[in-house]
PDB file of C-alpha atoms and ligand atoms in Angstrom:
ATOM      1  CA  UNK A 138      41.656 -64.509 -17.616  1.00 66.00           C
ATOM      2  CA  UNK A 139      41.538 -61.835 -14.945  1.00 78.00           C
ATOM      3  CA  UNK A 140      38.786 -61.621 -12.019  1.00 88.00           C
ATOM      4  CA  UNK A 141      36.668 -59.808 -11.273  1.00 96.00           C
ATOM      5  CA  UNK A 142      37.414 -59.288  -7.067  1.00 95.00           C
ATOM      6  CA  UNK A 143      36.958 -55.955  -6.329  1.00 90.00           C
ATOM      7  CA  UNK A 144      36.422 -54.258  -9.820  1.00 97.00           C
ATOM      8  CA  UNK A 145      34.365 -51.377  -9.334  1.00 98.00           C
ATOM      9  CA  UNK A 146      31.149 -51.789 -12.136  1.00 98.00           C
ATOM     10  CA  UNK A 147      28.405 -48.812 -12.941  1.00 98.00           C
ATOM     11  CA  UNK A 148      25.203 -50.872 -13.968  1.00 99.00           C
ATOM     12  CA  UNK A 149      22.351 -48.777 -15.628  1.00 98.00           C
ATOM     13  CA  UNK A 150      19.189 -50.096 -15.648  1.00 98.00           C
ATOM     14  CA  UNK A 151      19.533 -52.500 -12.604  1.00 98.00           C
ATOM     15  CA  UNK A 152      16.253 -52.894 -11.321  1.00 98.00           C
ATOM     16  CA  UNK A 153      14.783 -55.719 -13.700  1.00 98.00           C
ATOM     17  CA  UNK A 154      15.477 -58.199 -16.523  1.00 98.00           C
ATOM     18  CA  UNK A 155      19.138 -58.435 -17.791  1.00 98.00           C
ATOM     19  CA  UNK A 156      20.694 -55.003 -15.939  1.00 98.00           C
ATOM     20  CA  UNK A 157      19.599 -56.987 -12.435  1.00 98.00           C
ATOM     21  CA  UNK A 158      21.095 -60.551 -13.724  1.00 98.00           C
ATOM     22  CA  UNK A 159      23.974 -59.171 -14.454  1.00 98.00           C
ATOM     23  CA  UNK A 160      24.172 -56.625 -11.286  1.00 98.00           C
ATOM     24  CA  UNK A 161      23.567 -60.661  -9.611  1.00 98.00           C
ATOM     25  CA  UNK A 162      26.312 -62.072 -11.855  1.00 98.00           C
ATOM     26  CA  UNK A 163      28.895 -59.597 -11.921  1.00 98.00           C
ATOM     27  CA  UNK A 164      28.593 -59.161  -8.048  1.00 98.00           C
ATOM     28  CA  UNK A 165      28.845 -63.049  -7.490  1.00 98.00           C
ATOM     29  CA  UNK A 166      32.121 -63.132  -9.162  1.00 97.00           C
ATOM     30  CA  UNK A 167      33.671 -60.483  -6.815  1.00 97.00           C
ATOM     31  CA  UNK A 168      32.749 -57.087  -8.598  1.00 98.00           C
ATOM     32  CA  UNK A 169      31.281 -53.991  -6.769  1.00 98.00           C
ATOM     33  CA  UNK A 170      28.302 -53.684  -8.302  1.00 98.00           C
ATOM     34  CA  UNK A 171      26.847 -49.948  -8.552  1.00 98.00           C
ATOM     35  CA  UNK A 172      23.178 -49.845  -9.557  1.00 98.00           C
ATOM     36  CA  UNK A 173      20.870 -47.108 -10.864  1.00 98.00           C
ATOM     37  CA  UNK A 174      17.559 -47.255 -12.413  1.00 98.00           C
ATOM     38  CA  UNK A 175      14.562 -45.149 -11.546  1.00 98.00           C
ATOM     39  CA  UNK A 176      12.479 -48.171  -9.090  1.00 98.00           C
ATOM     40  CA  UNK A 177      14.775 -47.828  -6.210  1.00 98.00           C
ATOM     41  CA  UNK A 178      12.371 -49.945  -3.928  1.00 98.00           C
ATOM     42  CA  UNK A 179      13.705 -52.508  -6.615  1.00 98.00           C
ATOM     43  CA  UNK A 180      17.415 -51.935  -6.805  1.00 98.00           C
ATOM     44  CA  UNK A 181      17.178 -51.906  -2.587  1.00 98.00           C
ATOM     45  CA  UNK A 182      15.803 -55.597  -2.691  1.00 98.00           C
ATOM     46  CA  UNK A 183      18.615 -56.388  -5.238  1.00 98.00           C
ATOM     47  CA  UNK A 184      20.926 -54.483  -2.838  1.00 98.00           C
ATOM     48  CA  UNK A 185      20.130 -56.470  -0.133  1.00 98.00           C
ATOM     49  CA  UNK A 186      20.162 -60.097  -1.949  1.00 98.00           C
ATOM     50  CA  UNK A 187      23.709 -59.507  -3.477  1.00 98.00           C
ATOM     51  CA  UNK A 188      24.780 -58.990  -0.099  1.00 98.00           C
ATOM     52  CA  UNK A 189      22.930 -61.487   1.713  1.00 98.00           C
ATOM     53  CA  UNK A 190      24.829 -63.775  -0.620  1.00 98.00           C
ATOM     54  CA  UNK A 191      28.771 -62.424   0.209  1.00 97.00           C
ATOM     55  CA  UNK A 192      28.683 -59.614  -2.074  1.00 98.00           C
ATOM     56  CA  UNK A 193      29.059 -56.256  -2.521  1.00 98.00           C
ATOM     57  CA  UNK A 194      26.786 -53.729  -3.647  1.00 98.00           C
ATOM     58  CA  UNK A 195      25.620 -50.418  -3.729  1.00 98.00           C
ATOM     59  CA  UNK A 196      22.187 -48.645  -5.393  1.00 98.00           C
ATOM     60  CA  UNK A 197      21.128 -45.188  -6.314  1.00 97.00           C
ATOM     61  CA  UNK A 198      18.330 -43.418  -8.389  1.00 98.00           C
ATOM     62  CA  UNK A 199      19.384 -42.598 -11.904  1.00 98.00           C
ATOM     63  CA  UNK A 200      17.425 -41.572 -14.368  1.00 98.00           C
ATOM     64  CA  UNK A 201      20.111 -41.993 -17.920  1.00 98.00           C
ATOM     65  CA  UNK A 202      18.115 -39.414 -19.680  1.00 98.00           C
ATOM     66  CA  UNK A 203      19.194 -36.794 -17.476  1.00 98.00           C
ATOM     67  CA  UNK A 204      22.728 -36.008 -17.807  1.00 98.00           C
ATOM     68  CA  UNK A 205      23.207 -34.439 -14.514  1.00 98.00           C
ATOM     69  CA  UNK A 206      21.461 -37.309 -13.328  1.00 98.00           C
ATOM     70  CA  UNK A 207      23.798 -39.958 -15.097  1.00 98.00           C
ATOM     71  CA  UNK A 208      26.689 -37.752 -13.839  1.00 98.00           C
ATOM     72  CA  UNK A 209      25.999 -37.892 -10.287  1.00 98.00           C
ATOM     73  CA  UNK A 210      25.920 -41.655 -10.537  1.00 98.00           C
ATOM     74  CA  UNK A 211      29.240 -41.918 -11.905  1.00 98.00           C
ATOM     75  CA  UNK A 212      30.469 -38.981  -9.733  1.00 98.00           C
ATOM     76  CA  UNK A 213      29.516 -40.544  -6.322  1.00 98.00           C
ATOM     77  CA  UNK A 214      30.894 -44.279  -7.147  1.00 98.00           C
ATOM     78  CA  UNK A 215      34.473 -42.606  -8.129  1.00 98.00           C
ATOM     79  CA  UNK A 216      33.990 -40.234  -4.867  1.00 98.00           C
ATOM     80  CA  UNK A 217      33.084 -43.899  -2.897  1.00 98.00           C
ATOM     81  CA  UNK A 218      35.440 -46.187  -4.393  1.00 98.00           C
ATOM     82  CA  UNK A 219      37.947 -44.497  -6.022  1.00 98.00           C
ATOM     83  CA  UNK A 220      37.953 -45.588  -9.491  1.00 98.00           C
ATOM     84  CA  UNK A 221      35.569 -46.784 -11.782  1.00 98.00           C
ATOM     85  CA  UNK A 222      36.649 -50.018 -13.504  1.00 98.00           C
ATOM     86  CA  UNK A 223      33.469 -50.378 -16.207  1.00 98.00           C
ATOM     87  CA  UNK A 224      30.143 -49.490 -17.200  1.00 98.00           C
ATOM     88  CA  UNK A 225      27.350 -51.618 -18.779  1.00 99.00           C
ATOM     89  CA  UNK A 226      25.245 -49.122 -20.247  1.00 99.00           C
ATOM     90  CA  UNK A 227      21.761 -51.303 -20.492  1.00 98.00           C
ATOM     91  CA  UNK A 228      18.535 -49.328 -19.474  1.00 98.00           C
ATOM     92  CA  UNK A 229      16.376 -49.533 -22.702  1.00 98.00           C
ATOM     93  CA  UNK A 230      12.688 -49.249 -23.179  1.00 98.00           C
ATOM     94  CA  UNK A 231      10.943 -50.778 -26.148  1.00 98.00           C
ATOM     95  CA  UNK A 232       7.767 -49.176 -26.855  1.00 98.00           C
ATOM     96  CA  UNK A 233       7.313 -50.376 -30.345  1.00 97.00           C
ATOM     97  CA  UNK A 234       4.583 -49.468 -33.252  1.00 98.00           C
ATOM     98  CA  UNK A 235       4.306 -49.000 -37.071  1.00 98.00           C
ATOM     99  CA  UNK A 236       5.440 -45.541 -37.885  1.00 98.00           C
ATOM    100  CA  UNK A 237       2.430 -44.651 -39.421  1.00 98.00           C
ATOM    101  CA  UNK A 238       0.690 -44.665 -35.532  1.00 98.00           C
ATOM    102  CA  UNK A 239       2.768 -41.448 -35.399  1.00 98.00           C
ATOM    103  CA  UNK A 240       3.825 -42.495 -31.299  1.00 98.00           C
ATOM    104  CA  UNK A 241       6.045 -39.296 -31.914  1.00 98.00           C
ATOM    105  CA  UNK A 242       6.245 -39.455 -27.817  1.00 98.00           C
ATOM    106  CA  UNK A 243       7.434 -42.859 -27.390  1.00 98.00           C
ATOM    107  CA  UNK A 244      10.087 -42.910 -30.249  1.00 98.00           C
ATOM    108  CA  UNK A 245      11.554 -39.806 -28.526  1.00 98.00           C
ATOM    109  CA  UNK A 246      11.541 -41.668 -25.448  1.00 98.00           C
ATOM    110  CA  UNK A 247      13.281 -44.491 -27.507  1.00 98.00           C
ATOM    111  CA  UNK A 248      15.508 -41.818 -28.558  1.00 98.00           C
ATOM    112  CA  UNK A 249      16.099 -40.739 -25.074  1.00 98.00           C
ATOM    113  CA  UNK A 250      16.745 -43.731 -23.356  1.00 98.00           C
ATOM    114  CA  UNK A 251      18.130 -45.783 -25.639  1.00 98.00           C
ATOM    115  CA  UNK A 252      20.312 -43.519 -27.248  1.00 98.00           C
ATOM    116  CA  UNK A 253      21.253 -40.564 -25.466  1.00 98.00           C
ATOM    117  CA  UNK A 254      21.286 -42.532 -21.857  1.00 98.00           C
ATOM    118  CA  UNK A 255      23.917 -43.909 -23.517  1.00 98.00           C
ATOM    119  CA  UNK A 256      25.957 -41.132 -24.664  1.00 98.00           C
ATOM    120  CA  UNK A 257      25.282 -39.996 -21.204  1.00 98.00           C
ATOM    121  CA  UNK A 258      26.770 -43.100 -19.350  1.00 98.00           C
ATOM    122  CA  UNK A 259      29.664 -42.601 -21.434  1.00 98.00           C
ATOM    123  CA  UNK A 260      30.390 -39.153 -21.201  1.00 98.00           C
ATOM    124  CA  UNK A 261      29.591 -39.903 -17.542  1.00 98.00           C
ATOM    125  CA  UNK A 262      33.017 -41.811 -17.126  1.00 98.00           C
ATOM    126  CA  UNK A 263      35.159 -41.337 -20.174  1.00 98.00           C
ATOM    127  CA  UNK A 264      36.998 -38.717 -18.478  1.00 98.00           C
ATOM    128  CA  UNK A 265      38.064 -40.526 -15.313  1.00 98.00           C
ATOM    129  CA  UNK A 266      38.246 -43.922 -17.535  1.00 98.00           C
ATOM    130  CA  UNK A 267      41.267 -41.582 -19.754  1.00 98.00           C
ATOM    131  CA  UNK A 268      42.747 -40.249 -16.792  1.00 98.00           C
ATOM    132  CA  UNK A 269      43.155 -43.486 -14.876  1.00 98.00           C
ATOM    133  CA  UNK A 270      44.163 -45.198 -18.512  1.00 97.00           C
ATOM    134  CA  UNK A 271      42.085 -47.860 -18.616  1.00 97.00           C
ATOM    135  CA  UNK A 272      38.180 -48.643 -18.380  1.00 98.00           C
ATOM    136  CA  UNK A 273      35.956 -50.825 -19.671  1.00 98.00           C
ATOM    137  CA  UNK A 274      32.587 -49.629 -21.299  1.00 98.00           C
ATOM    138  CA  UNK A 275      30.081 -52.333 -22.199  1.00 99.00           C
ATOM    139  CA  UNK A 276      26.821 -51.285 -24.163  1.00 98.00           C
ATOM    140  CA  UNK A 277      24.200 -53.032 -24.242  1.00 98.00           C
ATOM    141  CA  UNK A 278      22.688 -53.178 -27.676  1.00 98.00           C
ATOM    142  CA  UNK A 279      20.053 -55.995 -29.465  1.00 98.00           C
ATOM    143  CA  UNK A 280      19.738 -58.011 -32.664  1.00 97.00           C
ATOM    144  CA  UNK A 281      17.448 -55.196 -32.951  1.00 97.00           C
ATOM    145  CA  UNK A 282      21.344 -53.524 -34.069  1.00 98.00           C
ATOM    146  CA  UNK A 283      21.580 -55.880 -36.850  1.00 97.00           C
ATOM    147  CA  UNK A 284      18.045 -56.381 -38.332  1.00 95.00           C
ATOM    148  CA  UNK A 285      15.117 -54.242 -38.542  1.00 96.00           C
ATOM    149  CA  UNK A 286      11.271 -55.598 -38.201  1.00 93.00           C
ATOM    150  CA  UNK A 287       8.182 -54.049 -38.585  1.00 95.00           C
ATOM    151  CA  UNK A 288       6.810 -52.277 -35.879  1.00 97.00           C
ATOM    152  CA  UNK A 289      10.562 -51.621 -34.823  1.00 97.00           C
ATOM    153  CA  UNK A 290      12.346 -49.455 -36.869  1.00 98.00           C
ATOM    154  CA  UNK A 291      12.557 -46.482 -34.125  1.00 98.00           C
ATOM    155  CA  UNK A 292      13.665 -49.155 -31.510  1.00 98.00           C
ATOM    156  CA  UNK A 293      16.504 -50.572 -33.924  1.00 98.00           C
ATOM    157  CA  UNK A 294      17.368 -47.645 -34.906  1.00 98.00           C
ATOM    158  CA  UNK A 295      18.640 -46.723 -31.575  1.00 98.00           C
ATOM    159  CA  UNK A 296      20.308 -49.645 -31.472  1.00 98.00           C
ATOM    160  CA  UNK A 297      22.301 -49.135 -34.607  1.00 98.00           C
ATOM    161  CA  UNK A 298      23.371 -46.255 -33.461  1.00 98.00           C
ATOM    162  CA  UNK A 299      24.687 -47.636 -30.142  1.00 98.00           C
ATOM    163  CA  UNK A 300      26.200 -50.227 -32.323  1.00 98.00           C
ATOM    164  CA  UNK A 301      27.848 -47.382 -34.093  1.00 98.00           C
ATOM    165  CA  UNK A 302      28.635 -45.204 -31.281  1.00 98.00           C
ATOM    166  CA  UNK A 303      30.488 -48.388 -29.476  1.00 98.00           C
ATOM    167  CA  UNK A 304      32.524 -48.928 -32.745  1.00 98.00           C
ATOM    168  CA  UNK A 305      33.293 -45.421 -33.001  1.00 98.00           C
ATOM    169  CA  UNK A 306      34.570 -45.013 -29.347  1.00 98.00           C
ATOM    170  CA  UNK A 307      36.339 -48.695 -29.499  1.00 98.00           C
ATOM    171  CA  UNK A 308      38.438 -46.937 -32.725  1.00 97.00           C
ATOM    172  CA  UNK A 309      39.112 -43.721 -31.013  1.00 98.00           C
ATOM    173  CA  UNK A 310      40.812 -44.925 -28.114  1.00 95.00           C
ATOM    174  CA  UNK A 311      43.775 -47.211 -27.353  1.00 93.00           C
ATOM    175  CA  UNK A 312      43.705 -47.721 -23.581  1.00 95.00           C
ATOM    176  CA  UNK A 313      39.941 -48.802 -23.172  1.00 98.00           C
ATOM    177  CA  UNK A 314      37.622 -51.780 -23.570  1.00 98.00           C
ATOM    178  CA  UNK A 315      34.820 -51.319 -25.252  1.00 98.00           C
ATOM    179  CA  UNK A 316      32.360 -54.255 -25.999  1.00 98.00           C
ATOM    180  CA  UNK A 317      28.856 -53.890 -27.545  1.00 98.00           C
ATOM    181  CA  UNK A 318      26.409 -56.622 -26.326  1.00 98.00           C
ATOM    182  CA  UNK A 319      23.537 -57.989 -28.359  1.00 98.00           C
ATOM    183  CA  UNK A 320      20.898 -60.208 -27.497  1.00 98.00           C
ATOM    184  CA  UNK A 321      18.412 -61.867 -28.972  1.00 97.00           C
ATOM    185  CA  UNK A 322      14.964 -62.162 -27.379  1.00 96.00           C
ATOM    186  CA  UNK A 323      15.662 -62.508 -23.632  1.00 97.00           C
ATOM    187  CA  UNK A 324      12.761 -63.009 -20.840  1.00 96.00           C
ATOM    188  CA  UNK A 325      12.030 -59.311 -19.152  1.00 96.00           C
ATOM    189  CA  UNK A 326       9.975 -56.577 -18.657  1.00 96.00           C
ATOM    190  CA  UNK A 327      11.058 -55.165 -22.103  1.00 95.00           C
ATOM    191  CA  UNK A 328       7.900 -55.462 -24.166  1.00 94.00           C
ATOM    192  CA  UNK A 329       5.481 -54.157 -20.963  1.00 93.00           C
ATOM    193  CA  UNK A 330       6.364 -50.551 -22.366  1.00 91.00           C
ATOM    194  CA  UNK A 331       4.127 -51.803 -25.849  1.00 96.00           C
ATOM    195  CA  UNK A 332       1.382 -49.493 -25.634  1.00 96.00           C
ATOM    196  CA  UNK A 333       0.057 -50.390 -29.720  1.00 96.00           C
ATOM    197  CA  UNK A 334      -2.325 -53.033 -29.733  1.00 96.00           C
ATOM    198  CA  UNK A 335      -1.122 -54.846 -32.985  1.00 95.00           C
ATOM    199  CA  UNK A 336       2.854 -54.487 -31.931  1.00 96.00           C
ATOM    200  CA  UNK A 337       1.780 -56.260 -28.235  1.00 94.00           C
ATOM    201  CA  UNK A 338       0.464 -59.476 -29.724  1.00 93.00           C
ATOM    202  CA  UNK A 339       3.051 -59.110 -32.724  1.00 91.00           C
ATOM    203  CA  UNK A 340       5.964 -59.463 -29.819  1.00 90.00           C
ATOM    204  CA  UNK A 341       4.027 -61.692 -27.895  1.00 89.00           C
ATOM    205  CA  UNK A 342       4.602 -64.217 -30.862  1.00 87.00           C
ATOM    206  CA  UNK A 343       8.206 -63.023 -31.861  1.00 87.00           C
ATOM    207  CA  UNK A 344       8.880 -63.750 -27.748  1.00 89.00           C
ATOM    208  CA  UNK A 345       7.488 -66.590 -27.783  1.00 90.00           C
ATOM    209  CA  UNK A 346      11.190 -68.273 -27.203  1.00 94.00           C
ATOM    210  CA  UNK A 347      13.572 -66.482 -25.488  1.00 96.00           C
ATOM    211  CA  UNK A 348      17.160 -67.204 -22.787  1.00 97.00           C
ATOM    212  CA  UNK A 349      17.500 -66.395 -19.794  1.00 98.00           C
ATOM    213  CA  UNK A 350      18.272 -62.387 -18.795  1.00 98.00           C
ATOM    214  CA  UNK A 351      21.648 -64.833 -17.146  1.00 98.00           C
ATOM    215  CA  UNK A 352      23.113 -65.753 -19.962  1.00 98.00           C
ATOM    216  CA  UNK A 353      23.081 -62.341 -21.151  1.00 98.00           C
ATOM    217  CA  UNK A 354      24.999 -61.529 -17.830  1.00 98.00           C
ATOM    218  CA  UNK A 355      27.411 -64.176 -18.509  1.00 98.00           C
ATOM    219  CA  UNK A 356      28.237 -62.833 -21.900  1.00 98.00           C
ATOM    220  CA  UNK A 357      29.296 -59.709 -20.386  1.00 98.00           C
ATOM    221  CA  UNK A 358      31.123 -61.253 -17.691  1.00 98.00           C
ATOM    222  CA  UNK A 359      33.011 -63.316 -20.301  1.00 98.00           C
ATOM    223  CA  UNK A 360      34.283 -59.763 -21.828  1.00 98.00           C
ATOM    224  CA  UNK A 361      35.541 -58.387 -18.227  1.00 98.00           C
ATOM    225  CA  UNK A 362      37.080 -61.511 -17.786  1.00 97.00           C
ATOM    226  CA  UNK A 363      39.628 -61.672 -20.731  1.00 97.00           C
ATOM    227  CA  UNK A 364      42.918 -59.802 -20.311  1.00 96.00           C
ATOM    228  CA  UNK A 365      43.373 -56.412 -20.193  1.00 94.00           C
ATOM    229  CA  UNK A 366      44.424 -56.251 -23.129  1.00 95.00           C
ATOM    230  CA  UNK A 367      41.880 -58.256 -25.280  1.00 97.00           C
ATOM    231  CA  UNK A 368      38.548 -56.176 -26.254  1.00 98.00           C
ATOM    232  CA  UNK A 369      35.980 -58.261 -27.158  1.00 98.00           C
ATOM    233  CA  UNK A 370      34.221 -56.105 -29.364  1.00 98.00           C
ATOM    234  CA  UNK A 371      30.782 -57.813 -29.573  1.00 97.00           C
ATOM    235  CA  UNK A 372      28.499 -60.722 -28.565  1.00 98.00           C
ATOM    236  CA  UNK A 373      25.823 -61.667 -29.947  1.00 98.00           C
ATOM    237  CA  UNK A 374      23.719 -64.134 -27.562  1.00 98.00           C
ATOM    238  CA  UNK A 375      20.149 -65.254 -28.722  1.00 97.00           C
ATOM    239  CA  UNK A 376      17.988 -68.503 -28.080  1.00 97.00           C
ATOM    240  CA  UNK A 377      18.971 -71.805 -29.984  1.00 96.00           C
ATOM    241  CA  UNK A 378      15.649 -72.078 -31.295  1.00 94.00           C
ATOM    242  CA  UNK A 379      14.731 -68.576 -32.669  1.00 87.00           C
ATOM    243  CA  UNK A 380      15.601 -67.468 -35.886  1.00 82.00           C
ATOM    244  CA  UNK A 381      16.093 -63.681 -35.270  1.00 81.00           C
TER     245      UNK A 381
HETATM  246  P1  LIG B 110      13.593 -54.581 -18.645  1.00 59.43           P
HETATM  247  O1  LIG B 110      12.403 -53.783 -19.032  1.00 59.43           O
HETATM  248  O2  LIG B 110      13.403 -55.756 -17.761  1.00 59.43           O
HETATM  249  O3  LIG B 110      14.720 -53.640 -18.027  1.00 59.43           O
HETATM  250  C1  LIG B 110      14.931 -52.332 -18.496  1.00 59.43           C
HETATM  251  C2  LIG B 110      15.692 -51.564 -17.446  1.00 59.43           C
HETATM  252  O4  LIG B 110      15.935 -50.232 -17.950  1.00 59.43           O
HETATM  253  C3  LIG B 110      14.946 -51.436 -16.142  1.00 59.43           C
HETATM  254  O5  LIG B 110      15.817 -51.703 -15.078  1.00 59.43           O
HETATM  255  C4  LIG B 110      14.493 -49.996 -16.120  1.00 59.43           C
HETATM  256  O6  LIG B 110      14.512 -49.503 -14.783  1.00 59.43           O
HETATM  257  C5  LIG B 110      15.623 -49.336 -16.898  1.00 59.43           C
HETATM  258  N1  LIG B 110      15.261 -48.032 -17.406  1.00 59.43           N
HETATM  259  C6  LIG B 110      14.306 -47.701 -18.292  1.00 59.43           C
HETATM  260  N2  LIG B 110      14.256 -46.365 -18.456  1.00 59.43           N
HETATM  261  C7  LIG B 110      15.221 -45.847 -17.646  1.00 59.43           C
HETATM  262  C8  LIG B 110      15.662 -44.538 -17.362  1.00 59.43           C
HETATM  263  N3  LIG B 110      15.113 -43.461 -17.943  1.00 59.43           N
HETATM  264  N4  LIG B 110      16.682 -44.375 -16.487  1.00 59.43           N
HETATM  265  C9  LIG B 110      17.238 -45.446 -15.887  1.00 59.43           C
HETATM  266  N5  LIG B 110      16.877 -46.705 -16.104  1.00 59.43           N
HETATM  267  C10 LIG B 110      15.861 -46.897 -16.987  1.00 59.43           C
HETATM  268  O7  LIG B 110      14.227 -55.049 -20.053  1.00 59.43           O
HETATM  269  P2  LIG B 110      15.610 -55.791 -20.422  1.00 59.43           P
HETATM  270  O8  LIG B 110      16.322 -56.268 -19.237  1.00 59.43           O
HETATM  271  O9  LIG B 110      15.278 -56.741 -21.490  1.00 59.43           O
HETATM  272  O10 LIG B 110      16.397 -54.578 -21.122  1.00 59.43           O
HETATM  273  C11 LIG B 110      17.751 -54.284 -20.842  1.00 59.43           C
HETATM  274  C12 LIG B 110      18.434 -53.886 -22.145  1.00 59.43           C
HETATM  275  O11 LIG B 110      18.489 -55.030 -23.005  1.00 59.43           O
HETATM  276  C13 LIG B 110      17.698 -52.800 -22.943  1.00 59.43           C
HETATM  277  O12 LIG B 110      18.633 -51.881 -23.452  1.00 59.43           O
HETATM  278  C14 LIG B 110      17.059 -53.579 -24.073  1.00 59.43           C
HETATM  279  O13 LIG B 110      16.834 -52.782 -25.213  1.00 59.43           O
HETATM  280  C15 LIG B 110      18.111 -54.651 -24.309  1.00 59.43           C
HETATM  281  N6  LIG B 110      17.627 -55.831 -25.024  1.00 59.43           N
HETATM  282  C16 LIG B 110      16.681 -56.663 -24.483  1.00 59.43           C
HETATM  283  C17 LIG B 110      16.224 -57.753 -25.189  1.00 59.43           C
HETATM  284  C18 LIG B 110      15.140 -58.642 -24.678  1.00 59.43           C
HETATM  285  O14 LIG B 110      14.596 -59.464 -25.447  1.00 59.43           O
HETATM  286  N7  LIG B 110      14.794 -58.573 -23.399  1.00 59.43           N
HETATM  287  C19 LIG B 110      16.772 -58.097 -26.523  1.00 59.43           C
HETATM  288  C20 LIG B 110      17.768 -57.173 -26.981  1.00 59.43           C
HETATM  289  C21 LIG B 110      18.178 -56.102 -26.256  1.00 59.43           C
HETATM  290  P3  LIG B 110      13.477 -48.467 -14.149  1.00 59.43           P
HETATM  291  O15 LIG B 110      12.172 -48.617 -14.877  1.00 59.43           O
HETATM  292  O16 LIG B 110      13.415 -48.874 -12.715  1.00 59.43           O
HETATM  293  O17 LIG B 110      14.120 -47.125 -14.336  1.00 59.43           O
END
């Protein structure tokens, strides 16, 4: 197993629910953690905790749909720290409805967030992942990847394709890690984006049993952990007691 003392980690998302567990996780054993998500008053409190505790961390605003944005992340913790050892591509959104509501707005958010912010955290640091020759990009993705319910098709079908687009980037390269993470229903702030009635108390049922947002963190801390030249491709982490 290798450790994680002073491996220099991009987080996305970091301000809530599984990015900040695992920002908490990651940091505790040894990692730089480098957060972005748009609530910096949040990612500041995080900031300050991990480092209350013996850590190290660092925050900044990112938006992931903007790929200037998502570049100037990854730009300033290579121009800080010199390398950038992994990503965990994980801010997501979840606004989910029955296509016929037509929410043509909130599937292109989907679309934006879920998708492209993650084309954009990888294009963000394949580059300087090829150059250095070796990298480790973990994406976060869902059951949601595997299965498709009603109300969720836009949702999953973002996460097939970041299912996809981890498989396809795991294929094309030799030097780099790349692990796709899926969980099952975890406690967050996911399902506070719901704006359709009937999909709110629909996922207030289906969430009615969920983990911990830290046991998605120590899924992806078991990936960083194995040697460097092990990928675990996926995980797939959901409660004991749900059936999805
Ligand atoms: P939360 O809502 O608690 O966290 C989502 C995070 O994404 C927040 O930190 C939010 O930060 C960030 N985010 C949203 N939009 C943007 C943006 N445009 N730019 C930057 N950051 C953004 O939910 P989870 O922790 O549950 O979600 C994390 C990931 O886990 C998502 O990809 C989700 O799809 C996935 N997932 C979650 C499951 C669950 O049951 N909770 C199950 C399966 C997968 P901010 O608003 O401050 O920008």
């Amino acid at each position: 197993m290798q450790t994680l003392t002073d491996r220099i980690i991009l987080i996305t998302g970091a301000s809530s629910g599984i990015g900040a567990a695992t920002a908490r996780e990651l940091a505790a054993r040894g990692a730089t953690v480098v957060l972005g998500a748009r609530r910096t008053e949040r990612l500041d409190a995080l900031v300050a905790e991990i480092v209350a505790a013996g850590g190290r961390a660092q925050a900044r605003a990112l938006d992931v749909v903007s790929p200037d944005d998502m570049q100037a992340f990854a730009d300033h913790a290579l121009a800080v720290y010199g390398r950038i050892d992994a990503i965990v591509n994980n801010a997501g959104v979840m606004p989910l409805s029955p296509l016929s509501a037509l929410k043509r707005d909130e599937w292109d958010r989907m679309i934006d967030v879920n998708l492209r912010g993650v084309l954009h955290g990888i294009a963000a640091v394949l580059p300087t992942m090829e150059r250095q020759g070796f990298g480790h990009v973990v994406n976060v993705a869902s059951i949601g990847a595997h299965r498709v319910f009603p109300t969720s098709a836009v949702y999953c079908a973002t996460k097939y394709a970041v299912w996809a687009l981890s498989e396809g980037l795991r294929q094309e390269t030799d030097r780099l890690r790349v692990t796709v993470v899926s969980p099952g229903t975890t406690t967050s702030e996911l399902a506070d984006t719901i704006t359709h009635t009937g999909a709110a108390e629909g996922m207030r049922d289906f969430r009615r049993i969920t983990i911990a947002p830290e046991a998605v963190a120590r899924a992806i801390a078991y990936a960083m952990e194995q040697p460097a030249d092990v990928d675990v491709s996926e995980v797939v982490v959901r409660p004991v007691a749900s059936p999805y």
